[in-house]
C-alpha positions as a LaTeX table, in Angstrom:
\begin{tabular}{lrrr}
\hline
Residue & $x$ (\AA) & $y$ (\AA) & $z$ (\AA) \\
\hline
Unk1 & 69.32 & 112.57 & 139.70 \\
Unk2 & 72.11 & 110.69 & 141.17 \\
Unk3 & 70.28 & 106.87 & 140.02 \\
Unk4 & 70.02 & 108.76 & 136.74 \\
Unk5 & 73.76 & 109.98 & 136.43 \\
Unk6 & 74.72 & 106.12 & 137.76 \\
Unk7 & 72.59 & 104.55 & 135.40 \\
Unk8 & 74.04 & 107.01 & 132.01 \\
Unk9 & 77.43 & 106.04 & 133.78 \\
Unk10 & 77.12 & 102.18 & 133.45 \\
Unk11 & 75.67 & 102.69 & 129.89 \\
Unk12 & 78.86 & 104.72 & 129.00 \\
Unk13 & 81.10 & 102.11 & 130.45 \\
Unk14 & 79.56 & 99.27 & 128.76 \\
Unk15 & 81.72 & 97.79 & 125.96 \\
Unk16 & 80.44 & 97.73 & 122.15 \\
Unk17 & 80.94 & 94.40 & 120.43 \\
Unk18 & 81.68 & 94.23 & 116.71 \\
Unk19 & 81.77 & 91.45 & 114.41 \\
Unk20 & 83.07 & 91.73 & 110.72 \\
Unk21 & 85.24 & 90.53 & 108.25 \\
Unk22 & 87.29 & 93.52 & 106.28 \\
Unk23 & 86.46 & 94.12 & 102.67 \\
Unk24 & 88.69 & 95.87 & 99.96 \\
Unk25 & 86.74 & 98.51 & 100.18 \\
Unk26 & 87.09 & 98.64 & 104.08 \\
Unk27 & 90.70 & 98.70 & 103.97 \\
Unk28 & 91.18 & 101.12 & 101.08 \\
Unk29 & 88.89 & 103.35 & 102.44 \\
Unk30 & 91.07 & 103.16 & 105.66 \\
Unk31 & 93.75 & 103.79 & 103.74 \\
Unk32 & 92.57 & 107.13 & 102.14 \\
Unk33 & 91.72 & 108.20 & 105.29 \\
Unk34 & 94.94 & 107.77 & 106.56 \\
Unk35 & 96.32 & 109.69 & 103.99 \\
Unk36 & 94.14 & 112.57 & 104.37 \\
Unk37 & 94.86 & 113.00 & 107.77 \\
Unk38 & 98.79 & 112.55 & 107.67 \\
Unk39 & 101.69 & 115.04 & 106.41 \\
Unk40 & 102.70 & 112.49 & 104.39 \\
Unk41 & 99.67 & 111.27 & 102.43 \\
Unk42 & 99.01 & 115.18 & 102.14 \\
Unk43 & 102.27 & 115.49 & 100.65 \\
Unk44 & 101.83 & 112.76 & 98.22 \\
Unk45 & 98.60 & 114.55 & 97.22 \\
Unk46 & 99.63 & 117.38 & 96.64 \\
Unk47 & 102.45 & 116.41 & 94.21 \\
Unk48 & 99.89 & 114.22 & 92.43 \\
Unk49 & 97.87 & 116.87 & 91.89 \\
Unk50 & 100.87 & 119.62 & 91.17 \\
Unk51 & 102.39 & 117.06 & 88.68 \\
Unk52 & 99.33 & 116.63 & 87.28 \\
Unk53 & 98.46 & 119.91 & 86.54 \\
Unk54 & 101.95 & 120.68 & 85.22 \\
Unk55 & 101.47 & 118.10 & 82.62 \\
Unk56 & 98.04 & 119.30 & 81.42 \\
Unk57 & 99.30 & 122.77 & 81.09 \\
Unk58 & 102.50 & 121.88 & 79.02 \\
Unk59 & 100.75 & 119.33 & 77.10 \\
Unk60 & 98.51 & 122.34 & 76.24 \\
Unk61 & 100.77 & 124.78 & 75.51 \\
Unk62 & 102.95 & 122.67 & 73.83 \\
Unk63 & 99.85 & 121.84 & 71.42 \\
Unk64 & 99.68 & 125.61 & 70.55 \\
Unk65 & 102.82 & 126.21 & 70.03 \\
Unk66 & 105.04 & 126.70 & 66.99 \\
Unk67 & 106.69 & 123.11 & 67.84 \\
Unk68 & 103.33 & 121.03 & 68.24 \\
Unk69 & 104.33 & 118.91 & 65.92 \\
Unk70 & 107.28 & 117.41 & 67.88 \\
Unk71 & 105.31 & 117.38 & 71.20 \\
Unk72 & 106.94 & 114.37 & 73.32 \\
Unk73 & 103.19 & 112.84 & 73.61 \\
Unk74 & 105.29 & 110.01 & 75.16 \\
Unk75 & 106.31 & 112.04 & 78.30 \\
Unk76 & 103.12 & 113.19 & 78.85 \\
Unk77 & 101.30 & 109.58 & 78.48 \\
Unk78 & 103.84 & 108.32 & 81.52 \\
Unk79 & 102.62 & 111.24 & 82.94 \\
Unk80 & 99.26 & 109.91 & 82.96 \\
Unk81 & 100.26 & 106.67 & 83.34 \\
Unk82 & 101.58 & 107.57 & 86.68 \\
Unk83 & 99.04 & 109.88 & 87.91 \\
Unk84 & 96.69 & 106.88 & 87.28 \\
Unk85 & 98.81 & 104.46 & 88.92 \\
Unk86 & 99.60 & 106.49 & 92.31 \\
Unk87 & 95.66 & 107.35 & 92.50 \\
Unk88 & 95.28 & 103.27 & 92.25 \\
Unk89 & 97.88 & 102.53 & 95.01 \\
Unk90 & 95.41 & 102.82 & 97.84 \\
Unk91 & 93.46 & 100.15 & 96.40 \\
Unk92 & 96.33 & 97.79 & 95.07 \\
Unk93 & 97.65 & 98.04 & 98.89 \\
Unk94 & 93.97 & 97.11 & 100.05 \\
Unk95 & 94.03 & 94.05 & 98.31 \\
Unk96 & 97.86 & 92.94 & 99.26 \\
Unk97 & 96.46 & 93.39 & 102.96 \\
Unk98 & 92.98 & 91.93 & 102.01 \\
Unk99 & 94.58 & 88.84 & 101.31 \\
Unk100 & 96.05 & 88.11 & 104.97 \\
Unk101 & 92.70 & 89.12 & 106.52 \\
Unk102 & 90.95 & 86.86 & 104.90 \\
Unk103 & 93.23 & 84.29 & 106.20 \\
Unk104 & 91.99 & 85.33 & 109.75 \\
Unk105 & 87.87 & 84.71 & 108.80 \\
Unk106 & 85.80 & 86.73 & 111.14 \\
Unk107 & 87.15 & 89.46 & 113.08 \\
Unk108 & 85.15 & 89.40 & 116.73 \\
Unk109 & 86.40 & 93.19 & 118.86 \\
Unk110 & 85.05 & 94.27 & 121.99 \\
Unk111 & 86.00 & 98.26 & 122.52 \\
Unk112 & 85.02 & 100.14 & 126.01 \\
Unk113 & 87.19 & 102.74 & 127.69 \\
Unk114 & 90.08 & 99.88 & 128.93 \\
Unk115 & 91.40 & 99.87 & 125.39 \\
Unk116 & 90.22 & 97.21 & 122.10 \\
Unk117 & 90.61 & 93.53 & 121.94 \\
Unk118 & 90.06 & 91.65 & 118.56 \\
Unk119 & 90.16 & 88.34 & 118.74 \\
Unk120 & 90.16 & 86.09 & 115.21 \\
Unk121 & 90.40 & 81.99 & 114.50 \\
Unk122 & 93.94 & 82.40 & 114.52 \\
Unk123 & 95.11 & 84.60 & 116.89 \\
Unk124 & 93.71 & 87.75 & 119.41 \\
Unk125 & 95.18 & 90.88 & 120.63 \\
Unk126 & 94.52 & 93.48 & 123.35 \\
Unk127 & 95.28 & 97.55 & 122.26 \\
Unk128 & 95.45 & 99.68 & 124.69 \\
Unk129 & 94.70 & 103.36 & 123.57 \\
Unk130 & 97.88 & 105.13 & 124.47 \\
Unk131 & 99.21 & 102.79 & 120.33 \\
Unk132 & 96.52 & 104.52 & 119.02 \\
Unk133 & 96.21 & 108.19 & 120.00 \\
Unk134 & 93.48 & 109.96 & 117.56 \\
Unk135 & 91.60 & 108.43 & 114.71 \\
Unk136 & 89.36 & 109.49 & 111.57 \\
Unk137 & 85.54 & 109.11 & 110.39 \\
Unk138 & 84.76 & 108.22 & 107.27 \\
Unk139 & 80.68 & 107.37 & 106.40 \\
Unk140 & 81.32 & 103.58 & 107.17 \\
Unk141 & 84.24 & 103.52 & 109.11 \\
Unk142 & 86.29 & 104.26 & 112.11 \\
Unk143 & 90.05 & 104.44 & 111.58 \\
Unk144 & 92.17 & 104.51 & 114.63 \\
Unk145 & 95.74 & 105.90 & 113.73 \\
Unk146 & 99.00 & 105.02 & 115.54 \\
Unk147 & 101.16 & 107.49 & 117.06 \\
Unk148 & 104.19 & 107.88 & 114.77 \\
Unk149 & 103.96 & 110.82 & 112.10 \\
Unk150 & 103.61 & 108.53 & 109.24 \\
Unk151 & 100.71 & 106.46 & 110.99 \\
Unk152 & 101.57 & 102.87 & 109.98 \\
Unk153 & 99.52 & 101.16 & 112.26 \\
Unk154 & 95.79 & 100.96 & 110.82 \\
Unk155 & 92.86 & 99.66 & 113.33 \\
Unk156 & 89.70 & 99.52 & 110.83 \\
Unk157 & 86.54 & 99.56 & 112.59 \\
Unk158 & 83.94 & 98.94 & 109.79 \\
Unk159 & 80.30 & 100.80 & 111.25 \\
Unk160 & 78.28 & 97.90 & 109.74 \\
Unk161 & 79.95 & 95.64 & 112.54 \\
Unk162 & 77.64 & 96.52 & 115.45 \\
Unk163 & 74.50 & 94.74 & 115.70 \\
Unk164 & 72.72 & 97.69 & 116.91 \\
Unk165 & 72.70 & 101.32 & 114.68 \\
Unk166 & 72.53 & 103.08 & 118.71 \\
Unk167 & 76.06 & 101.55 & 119.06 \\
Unk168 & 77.58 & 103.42 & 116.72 \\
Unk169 & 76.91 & 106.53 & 118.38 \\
Unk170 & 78.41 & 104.84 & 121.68 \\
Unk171 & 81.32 & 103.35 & 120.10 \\
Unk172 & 82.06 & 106.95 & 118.59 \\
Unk173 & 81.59 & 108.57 & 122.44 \\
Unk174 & 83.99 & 105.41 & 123.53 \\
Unk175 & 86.76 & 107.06 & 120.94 \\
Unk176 & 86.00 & 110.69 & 121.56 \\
Unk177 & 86.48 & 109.94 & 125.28 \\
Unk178 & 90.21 & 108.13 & 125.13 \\
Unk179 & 91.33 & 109.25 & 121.42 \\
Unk180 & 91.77 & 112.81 & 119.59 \\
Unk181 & 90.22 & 112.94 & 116.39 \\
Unk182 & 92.54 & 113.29 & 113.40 \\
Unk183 & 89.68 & 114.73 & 111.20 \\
Unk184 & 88.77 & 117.88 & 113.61 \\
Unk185 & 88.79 & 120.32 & 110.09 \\
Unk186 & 86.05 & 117.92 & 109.10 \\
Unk187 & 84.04 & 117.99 & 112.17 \\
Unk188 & 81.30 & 120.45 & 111.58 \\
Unk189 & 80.92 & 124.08 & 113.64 \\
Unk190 & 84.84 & 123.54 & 114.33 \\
Unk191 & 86.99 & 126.75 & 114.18 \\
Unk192 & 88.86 & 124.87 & 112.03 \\
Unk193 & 85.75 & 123.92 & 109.90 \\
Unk194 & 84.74 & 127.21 & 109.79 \\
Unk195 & 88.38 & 128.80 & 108.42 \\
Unk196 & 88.56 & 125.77 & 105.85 \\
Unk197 & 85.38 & 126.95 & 104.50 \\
Unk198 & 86.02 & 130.29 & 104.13 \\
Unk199 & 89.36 & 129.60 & 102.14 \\
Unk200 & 87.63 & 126.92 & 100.16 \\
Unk201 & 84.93 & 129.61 & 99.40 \\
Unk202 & 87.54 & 132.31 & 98.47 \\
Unk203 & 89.47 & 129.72 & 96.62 \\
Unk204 & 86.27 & 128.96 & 94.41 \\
Unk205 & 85.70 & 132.35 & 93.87 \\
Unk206 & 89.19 & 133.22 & 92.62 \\
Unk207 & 89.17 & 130.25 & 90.38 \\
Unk208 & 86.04 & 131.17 & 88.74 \\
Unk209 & 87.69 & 134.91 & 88.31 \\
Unk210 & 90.50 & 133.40 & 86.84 \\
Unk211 & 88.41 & 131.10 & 84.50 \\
Unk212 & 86.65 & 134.55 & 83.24 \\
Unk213 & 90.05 & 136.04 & 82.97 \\
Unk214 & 91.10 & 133.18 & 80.57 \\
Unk215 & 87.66 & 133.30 & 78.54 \\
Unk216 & 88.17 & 136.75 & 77.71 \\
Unk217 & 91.92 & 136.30 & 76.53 \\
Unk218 & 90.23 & 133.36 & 74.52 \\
Unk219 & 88.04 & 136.03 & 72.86 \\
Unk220 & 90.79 & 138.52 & 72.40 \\
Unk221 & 92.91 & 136.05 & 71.59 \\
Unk222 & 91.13 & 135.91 & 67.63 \\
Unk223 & 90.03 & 139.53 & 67.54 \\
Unk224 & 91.87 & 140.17 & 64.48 \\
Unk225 & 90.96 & 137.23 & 62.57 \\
Unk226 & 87.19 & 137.65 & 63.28 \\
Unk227 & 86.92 & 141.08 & 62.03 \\
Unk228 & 88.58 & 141.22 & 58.54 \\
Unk229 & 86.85 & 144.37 & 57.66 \\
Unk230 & 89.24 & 146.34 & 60.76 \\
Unk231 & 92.09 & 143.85 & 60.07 \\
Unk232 & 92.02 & 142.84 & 56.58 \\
Unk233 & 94.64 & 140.16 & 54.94 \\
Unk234 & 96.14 & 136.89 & 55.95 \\
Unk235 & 96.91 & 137.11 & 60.29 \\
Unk236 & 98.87 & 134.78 & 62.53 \\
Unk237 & 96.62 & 131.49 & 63.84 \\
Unk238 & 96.18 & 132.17 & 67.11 \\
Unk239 & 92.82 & 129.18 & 67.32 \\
Unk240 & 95.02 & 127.01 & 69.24 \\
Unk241 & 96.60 & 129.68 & 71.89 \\
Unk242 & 93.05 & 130.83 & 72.31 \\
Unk243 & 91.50 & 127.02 & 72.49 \\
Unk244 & 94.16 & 126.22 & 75.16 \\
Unk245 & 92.92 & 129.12 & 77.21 \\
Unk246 & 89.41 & 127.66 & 77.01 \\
Unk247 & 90.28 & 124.62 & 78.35 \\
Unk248 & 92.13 & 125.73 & 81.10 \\
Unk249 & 89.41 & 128.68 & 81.90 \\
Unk250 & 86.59 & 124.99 & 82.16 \\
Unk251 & 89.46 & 123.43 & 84.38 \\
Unk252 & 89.52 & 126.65 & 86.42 \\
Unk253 & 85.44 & 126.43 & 86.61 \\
Unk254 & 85.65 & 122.84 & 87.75 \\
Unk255 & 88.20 & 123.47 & 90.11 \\
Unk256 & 85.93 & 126.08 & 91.73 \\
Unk257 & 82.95 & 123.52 & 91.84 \\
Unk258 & 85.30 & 121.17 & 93.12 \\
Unk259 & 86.36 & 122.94 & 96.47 \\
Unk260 & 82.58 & 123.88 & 97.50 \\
Unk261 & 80.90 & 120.50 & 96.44 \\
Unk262 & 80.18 & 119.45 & 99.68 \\
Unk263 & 79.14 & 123.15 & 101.27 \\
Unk264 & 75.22 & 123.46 & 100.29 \\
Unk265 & 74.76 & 127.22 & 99.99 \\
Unk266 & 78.34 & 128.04 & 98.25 \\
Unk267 & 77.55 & 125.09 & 95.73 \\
Unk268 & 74.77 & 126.75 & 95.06 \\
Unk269 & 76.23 & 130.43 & 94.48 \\
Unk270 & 79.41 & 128.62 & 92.76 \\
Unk271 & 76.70 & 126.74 & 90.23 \\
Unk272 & 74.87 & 130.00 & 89.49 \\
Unk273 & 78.34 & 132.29 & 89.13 \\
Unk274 & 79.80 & 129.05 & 87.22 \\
Unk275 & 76.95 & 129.17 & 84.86 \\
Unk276 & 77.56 & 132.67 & 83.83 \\
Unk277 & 80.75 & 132.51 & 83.72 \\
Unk278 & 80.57 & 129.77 & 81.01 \\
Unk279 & 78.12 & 131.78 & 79.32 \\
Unk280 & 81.33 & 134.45 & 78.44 \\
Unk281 & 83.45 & 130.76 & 77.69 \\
Unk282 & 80.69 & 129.93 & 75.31 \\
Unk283 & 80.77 & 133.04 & 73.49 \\
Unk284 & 84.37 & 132.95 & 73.23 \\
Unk285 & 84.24 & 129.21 & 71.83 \\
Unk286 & 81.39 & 130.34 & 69.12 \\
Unk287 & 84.19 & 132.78 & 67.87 \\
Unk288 & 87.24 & 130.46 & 67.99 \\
Unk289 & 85.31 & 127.11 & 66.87 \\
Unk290 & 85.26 & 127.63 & 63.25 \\
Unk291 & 88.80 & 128.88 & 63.09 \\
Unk292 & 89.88 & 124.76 & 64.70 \\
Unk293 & 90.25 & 123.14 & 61.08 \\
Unk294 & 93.36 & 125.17 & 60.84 \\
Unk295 & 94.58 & 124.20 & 64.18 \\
Unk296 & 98.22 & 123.28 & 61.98 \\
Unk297 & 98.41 & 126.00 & 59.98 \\
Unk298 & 100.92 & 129.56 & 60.97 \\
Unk299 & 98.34 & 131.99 & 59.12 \\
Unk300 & 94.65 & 132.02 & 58.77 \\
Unk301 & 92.54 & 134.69 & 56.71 \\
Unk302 & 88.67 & 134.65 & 56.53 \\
Unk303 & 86.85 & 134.86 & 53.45 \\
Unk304 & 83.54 & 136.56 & 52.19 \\
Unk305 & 81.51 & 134.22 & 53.19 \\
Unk306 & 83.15 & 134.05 & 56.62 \\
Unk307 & 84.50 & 130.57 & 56.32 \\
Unk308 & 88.49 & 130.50 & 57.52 \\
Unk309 & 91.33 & 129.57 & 54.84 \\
Unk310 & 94.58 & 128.05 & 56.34 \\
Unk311 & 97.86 & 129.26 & 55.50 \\
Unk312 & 101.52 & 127.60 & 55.74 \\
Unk313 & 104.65 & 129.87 & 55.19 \\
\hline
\end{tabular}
């Protein structure tokens, strides 16, 4: 037992070798990571996604309402504009830094418990692991994170480097020995894995609540002008309120797909609950379809023949 434990010793001490030369994709994948696993990327994300939202909603509800025709469709194409732009910046940053490394040709590292040295045609450098305290997975990559709160300094370790797949496995045992990992929520069986789940899992089920909520308001929404033997006469157009709600009730059912796409069993529960659920928004969007053509008009009345006649007062 004690050659054994020597000889699983030496094979933990021995250093893995790497040899690579960073792509766009290496470095904006890095940089995604980064931002996933710093208060300040999360931050950014979260007002993307907040502003985002915002936008959709009051572009929406704009379009339904009584001024729709003076909607500032300006203000709401910057919006987009931006959204696009700060979802690009990852990769607009990759290729800024994509342009120095390829200045330095092929990247040659050695890592083993002593710390990382990189050495390039240009220039080398020695890391010790105390600049980098905790890093992040990602399916090709290792990202080693400096200490600061904000992370600047980036060491991309790209998977593919190592000439052996068993090395990978080592070189992750080399980082889980001397660094923390930033990603522990991901890591599955963690506690924190575990409570992310379940919150991700309630979250899906209260959007897909919510999206039946809206649905039904989408059907109640044109009760009236469905049923002109209860309500007879010219009624207020209410196709557009009630259209709006059945967008946001499919956003609200994409958003709960969204949170549980990568947890097997809840997809599978979300896709069967989803399913039914747009069942009630299709039924709602039989009854407010034909009513669309008079998505202008104040008042709408439905004939005989149960085609829709638009009204302006």
């Amino acid at each position: 037992m004690a050659e054994s434990r020597e000889m699983t010793d030496a094979v933990a001490g021995r250093s893995v070798e790497l040899v690579y030369r960073p792509t766009v994709g290496d470095l904006a994948s890095a940089l995604r990571a980064r931002a996933r696993n710093t208060g300040a990327g999360r931050f950014q994300r979260r007002v993307l996604v907040f502003t985002v939202a915002a936008a959709a909603v009051g572009a929406l509800l704009s379009a339904a309402g009584s001024g729709r025709h003076d909607t500032p469709w300006q203000l709401y194409a910057g919006v987009v504009v931006f959204a696009a732009f700060m979802t690009a910046v990852p990769w607009l940053q990759a290729r800024q830094l994509h342009r120095l490394a390829e200045r330095q040709g092929d990247i040659r590292g050695t890592v083993d418990d002593t710390g990382i040295r990189l050495t390039t045609a240009h220039s080398s450098a020695t890391l010790d692991w105390h600049l980098y305290p905790r890093y992040a997975e990602t399916p090709e990559l290792f990202v080693l994170l400096s200490a600061d709160k904000s992370a600047v300094g980036v060491v991309v370790l790209p998977k593919r480097a190592v000439a052996d797949p068993k090395d990978v496995d080592r070189l992750r045992a080399v980082l889980d020995r001397r660094l923390v990992r930033a990603d522990a929520a991901e890591v599955p069986g963690s506690p924190r894995s575990r409570g992310r789940a379940v919150g991700r899992g309630a979250g899906s089920v209260g959007l897909l609540l919510l999206g039946l909520l809206l649905f039904f308001f989408a059907f109640a929404a044109v009760q009236t002008a469905a049923h002109p033997d209860r309500f007879p006469g010219i009624q207020n157009n209410t196709a557009s309120i009630s259209a709006v709600m059945l967008v946001l009730g499919a956003l609200a059912v994409a958003g709960a797909w969204w949170l549980v796409r990568r947890m097997t069993v809840m997809r599978i529960v979300t896709a069967v609950l989803a399913v039914l659920v747009l069942l009630a928004g299709g039924a709602a969007l039989y009854r407010v379809g034909p009513m669309l053509h008079c998505w202008g008009s104040d008042r709408i009345a439905r004939a005989p023949d149960g085609a829709y006649a638009c009204y302006d007062f």
